[in-house]
Coordinates of C-alpha atoms in Angstrom, one line a residue:
X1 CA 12.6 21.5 -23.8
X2 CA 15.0 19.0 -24.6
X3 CA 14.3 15.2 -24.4
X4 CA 14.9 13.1 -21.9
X5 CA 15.9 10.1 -22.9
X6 CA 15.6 8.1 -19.8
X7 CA 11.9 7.8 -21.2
X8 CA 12.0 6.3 -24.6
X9 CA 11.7 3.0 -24.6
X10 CA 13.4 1.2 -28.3
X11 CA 10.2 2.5 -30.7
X12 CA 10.2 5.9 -28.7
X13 CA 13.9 6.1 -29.3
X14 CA 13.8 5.0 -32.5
X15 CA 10.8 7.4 -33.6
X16 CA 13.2 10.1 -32.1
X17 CA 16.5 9.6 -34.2
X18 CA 14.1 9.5 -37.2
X19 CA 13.2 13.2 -36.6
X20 CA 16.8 13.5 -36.7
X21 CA 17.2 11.9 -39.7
X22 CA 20.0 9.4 -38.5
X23 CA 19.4 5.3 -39.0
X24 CA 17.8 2.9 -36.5
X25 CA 21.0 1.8 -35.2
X26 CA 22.1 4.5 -33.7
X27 CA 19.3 4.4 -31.6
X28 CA 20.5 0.8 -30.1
X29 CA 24.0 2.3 -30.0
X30 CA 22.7 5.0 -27.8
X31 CA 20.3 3.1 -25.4
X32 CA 23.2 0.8 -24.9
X33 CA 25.4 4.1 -23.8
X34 CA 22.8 5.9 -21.6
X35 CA 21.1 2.6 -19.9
X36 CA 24.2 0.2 -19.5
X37 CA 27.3 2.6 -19.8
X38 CA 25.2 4.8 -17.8
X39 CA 26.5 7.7 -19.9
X40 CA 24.4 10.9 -19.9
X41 CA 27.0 12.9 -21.7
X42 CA 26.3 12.8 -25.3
X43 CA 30.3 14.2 -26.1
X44 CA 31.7 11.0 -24.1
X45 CA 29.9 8.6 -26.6
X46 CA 32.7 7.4 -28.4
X47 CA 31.8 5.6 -31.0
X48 CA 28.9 8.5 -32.3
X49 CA 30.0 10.7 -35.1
X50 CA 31.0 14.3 -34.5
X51 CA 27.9 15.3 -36.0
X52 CA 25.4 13.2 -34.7
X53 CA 26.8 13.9 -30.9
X54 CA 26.5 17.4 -31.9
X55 CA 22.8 16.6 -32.5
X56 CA 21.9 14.8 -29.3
X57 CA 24.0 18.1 -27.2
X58 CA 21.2 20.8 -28.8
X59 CA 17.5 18.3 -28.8
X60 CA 17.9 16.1 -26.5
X61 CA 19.2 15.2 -22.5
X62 CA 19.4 12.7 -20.2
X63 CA 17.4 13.5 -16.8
X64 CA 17.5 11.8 -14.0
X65 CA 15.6 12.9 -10.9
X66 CA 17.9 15.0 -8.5
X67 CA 18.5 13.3 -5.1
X68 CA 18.1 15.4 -2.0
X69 CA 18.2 12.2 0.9
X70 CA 20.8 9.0 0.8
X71 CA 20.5 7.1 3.9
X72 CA 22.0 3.7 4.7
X73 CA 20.9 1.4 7.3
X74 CA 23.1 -1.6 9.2
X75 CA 22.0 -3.9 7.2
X76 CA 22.9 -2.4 4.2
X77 CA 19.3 -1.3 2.5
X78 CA 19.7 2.2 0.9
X79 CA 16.8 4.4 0.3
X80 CA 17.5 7.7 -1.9
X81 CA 14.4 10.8 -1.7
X82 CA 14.3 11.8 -5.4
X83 CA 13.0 15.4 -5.8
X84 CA 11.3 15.3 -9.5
X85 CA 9.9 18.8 -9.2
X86 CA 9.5 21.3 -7.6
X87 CA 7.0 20.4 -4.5
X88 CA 7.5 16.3 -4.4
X89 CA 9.9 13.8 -3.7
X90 CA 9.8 10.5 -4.5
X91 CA 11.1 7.6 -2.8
X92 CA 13.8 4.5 -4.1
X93 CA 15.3 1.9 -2.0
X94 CA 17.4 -1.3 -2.7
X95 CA 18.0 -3.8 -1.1
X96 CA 21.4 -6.0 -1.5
X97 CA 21.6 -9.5 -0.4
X98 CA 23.9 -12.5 -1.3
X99 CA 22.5 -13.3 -4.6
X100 CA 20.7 -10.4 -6.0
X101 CA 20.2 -7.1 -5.5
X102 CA 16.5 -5.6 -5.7
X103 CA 15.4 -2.2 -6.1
X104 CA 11.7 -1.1 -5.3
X105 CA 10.7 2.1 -7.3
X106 CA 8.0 4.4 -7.0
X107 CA 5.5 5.2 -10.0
X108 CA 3.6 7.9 -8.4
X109 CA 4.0 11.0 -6.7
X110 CA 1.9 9.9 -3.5
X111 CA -1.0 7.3 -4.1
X112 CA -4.7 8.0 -4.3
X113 CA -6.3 4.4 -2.8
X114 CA -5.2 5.6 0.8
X115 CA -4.6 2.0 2.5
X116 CA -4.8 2.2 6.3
X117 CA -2.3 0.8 7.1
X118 CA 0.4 2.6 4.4
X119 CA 2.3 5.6 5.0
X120 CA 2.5 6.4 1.4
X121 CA -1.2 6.8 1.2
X122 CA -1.4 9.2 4.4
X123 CA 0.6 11.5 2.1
X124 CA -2.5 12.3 -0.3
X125 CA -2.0 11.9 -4.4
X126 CA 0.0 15.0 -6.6
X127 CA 0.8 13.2 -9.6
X128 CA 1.6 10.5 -11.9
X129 CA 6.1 10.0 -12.2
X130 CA 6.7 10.0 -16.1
X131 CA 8.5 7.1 -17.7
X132 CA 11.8 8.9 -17.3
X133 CA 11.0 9.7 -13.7
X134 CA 10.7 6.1 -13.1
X135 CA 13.8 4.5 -15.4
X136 CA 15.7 7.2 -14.1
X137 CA 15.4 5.3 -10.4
X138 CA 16.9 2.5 -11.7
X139 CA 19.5 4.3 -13.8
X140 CA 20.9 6.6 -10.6
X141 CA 21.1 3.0 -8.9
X142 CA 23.2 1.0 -11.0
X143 CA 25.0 4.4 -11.5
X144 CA 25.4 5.5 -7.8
X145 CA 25.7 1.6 -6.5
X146 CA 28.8 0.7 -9.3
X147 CA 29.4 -2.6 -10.8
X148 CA 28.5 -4.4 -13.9
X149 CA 25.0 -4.8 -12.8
X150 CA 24.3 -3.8 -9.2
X151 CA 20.0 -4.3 -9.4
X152 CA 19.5 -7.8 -10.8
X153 CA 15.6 -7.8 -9.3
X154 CA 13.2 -4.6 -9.4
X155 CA 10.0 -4.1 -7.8
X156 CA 7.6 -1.5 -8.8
X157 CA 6.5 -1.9 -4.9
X158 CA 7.2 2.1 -3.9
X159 CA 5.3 4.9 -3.6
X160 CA 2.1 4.7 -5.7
X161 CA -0.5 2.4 -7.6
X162 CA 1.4 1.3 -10.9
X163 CA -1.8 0.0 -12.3
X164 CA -2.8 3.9 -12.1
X165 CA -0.2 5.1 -14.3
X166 CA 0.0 2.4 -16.7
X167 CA 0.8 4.7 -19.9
X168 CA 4.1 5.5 -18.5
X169 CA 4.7 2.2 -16.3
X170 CA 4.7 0.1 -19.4
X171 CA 6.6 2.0 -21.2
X172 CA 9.4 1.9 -18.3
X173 CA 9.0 -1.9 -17.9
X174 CA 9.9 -2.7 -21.7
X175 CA 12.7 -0.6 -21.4
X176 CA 13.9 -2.9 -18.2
X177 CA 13.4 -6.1 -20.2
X178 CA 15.3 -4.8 -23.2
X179 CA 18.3 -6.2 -24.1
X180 CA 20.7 -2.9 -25.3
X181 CA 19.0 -1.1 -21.9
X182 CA 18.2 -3.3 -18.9
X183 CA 18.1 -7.0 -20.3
X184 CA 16.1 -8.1 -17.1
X185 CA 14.0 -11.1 -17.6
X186 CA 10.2 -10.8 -16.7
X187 CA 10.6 -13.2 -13.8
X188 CA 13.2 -10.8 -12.2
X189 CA 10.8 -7.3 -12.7
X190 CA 7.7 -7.4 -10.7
X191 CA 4.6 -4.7 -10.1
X192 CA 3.0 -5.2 -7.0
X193 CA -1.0 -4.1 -6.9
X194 CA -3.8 -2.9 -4.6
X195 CA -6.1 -5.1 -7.0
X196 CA -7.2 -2.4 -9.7
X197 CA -8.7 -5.0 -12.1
X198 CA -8.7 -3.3 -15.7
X199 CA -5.2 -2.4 -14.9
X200 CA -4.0 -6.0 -14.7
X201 CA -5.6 -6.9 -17.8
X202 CA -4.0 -3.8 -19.8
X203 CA -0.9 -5.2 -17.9
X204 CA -1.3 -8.8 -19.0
X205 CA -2.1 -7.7 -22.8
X206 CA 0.9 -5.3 -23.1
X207 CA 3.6 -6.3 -20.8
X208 CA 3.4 -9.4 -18.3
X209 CA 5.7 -9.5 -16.0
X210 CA 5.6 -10.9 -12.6
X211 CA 2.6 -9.7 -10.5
X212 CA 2.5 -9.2 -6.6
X213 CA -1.1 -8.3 -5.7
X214 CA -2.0 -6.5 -2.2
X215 CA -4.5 -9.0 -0.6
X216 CA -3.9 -8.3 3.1
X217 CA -7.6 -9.8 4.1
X218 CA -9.5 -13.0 3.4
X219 CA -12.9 -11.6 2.8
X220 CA -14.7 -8.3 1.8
X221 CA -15.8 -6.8 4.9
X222 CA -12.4 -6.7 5.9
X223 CA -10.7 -5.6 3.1
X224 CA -13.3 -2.8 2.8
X225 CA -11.6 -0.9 5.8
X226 CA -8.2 -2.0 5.2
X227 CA -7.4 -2.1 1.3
X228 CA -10.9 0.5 0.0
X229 CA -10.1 -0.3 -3.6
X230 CA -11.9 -3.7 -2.8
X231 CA -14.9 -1.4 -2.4
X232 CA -14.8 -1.2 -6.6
X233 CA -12.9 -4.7 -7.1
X234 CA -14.0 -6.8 -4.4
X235 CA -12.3 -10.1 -3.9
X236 CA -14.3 -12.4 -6.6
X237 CA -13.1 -9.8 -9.5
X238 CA -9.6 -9.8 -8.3
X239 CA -9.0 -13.5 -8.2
X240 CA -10.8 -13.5 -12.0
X241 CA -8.8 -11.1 -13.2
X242 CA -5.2 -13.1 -11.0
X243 CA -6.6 -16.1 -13.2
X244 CA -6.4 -14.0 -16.5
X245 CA -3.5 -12.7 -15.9
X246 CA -1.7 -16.3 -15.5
X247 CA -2.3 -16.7 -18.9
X248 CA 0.3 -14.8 -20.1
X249 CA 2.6 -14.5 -16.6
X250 CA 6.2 -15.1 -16.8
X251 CA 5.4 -17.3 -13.1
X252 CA 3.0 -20.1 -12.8
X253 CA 1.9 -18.1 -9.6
X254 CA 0.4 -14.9 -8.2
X255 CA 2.2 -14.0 -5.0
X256 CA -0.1 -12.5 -2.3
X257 CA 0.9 -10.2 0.0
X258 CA -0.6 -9.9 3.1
X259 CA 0.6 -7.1 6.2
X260 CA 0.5 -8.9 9.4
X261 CA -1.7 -6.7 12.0
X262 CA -2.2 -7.6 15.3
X263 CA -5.7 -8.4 16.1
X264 CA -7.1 -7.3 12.9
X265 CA -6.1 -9.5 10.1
X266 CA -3.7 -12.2 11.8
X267 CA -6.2 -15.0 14.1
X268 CA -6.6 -18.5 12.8
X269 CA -9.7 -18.1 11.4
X270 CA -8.3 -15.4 9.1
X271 CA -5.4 -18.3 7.8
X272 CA -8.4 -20.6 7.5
X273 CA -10.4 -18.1 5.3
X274 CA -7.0 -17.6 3.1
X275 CA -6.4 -21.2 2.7
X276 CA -9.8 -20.8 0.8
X277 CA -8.7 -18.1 -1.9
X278 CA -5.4 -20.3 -2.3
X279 CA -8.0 -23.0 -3.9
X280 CA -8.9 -20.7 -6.2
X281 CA -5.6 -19.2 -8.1
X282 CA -2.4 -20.6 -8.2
X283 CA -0.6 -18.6 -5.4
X284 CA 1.6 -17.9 -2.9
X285 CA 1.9 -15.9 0.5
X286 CA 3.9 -12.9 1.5
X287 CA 3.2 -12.2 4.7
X288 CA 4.8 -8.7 5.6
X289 CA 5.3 -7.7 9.7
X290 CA 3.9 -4.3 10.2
X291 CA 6.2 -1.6 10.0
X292 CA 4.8 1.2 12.3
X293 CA 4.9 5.0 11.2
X294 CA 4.1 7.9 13.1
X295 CA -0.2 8.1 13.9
X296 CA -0.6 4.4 13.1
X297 CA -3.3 3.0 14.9
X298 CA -2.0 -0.6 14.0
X299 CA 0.9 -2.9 15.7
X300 CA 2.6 -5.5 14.3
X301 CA 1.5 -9.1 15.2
X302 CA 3.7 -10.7 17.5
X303 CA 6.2 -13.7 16.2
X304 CA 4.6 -16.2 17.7
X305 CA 1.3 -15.0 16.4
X306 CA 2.7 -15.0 12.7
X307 CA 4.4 -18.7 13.2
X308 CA 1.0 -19.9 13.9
X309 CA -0.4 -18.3 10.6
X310 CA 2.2 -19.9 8.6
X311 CA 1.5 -23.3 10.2
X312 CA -1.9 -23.0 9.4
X313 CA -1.3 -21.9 6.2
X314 CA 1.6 -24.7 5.5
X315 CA -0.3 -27.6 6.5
X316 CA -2.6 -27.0 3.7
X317 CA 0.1 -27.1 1.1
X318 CA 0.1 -23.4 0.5
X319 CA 3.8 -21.9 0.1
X320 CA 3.9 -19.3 2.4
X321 CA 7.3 -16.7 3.0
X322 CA 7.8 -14.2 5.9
X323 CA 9.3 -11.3 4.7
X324 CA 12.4 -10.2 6.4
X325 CA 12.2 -6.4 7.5
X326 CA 14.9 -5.0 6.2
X327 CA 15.5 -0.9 6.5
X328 CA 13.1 0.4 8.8
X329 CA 15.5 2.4 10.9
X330 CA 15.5 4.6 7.8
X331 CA 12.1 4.1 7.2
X332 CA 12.5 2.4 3.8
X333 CA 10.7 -0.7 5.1
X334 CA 7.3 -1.7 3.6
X335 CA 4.8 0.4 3.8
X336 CA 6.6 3.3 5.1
X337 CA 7.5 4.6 1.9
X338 CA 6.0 8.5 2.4
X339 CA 8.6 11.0 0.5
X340 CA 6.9 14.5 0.2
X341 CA 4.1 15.2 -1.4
X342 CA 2.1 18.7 -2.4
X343 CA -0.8 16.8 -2.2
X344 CA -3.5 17.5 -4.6
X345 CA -6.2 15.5 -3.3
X346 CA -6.3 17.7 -0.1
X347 CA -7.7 14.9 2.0
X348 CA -9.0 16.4 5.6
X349 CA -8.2 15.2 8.8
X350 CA -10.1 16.2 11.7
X351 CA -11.1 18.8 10.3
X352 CA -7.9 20.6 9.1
X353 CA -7.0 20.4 5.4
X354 CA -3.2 18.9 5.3
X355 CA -1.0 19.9 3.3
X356 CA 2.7 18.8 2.5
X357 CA 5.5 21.4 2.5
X358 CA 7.3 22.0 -1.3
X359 CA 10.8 20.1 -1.3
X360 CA 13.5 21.9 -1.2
X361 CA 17.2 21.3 -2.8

């Protein structure tokens, strides 16, 4: 099979046109086309030689996952379902606003840690997304979305655990930061996490770039049920391994983000317990309103409820953020993220084995 180049990052790239015998250079010359010309025909590329272009056309491609969904909603968030094989789809949304424009991408084909309150993880696991399978998100958005530079932020906040699929994450990260591809700074990409300790340390060792971690409780027995990852990393590890990783962060913070649930998660004692993790790592709060999906046994705290947790919150000098919901009437709100997924991990529920149904073209 050909190559897709969508995921090579500059030394994969490089290692590539070797085999081909051509110079280094090209290799920048031809990131630059396919990443910031958006360019995936190899006969368009100008300023190749005849020869060389006649090279890329018979070993190599550029692949970008098909889309099969493109929804709008009224405020303007788009969410795109990606089919990258033949039984999954993944999930890619941005979201434009005055100054920026952020795109959330998806690194797995469903997600194994099965967080109650998450769509995504109701869909079971298949796979890990390849490198190209994740670039190629943002390469179909700055294509599909026009401009010089349409995604100025991007969130690895989608469907999946990044910190699972770190060998082809990484790899996808340096080619956003790299200046002939993406030339996004580290404070502008971020990876949000369920708290998978080794994961943030390989992270912080190979790539830091801003780091959102999935708190969403203020103590164990809570998080157990809620976030069941904390079952192997409880809270202690995870705020030791936040404070390893601000060695090396682009930010001075780790921003928390924490799902507002009525009468779960949301009472004052609960901003009271959080006030007492904030004392232990430089941090800030997210707090995200529930956004229901079918079978949810959780509602959404009501605003009055989450004013109060802010207040409480504030007036111990934390900085705290309410996250506007923005695309739920196309279900591209967080935690809704669900695609379709063959899902491999066969998880039952009451009794029946579920199964998701292939994606079709």
């Amino acid at each position: 099979m050909k190559t897709n180049l969508l995921g090579l990052d500059a030394a994969g790239l490089a290692a590539f046109f070797q085999t081909l015998g051509e110079k280094p250079f090209r290799a920048r010359q031809v990131m630059q086309w396919v990443h910031q010309r958006r360019e995936p025909d190899f006969s368009r590329m100008s300023d190749l030689a005849k020869d060389l272009r006649a090279k890329l056309v018979a070993a190599a491609a550029v692949r970008a996952p098909q889309i099969v969904g493109d929804h709008v909603a009224e405020d303007g968030t788009r969410k795109w379902l990606l089919k990258v094989d033949g039984a999954n789809a993944v999930d890619a949304v941005f979201i434009p606003e005055t100054a920026r424009g952020t795109l959330c991408v998806s690194s797995q084909a469903g997600c194994t840690l099965d967080c109650a309150f998450c769509s995504t993880g109701k869909q079971g696991f298949n796979r890990n997304l390849s490198t190209a399978e994740i670039v190629g998100q943002l390469w179909l958005a700055n294509r599909l979305l026009g401009g010089e530079r349409p995604v100025t932020n991007v969130v690895l906040m989608g469907m999946g655990e990044p910190m699972l699929n770190l060998d082809n994450v990484i790899p996808a990260l340096r080619l956003m930061l790299d200046d002939n591809a993406y030339g996004l700074s580290r404070r502008r990409v971020t990876v949000s996490t369920s708290g998978v300790v080794p994961g943030m340390d390989r992270l912080r060792d190979e790539c830091p770039v801003a780091l959102a971690v999935s708190l969403h409780a203020p103590n164990d027995a809570l998080r157990d049920q809620l976030v069941p990852v904390n079952r192997k990393y409880p809270i202690r590890e995870l705020l030791k391994a936040c404070k390893r990783y601000l060695e090396k962060a682009p930010r001075d913070f780790i921003t928390f983000e924490y799902v507002m649930l009525d009468g779960v998660n949301d009472s004052d004692s609960h901003a009271e317990e959080l006030a007492g993790i904030a004392a232990r790592v430089s941090c800030k709060f997210n707090l995200i309103p529930f956004n229901p999906f079918p079978q949810t046994e959780f509602r959404r705290s009501p605003p009055e409820r989450i004013r109060r947790f802010v207040e409480i919150l504030q007036r111990k000098g934390i900085t705290v953020t309410t996250r506007k919901t923005r695309g739920d009437a196309i279900d591209a709100a967080c935690g809704q993220l669900a695609g379709e997924v063959a899902d491999r991990t066969r998880r039952t529920r009451g009794g029946k084995t579920v199964r998701i149904a292939e994606v079709r073209a």
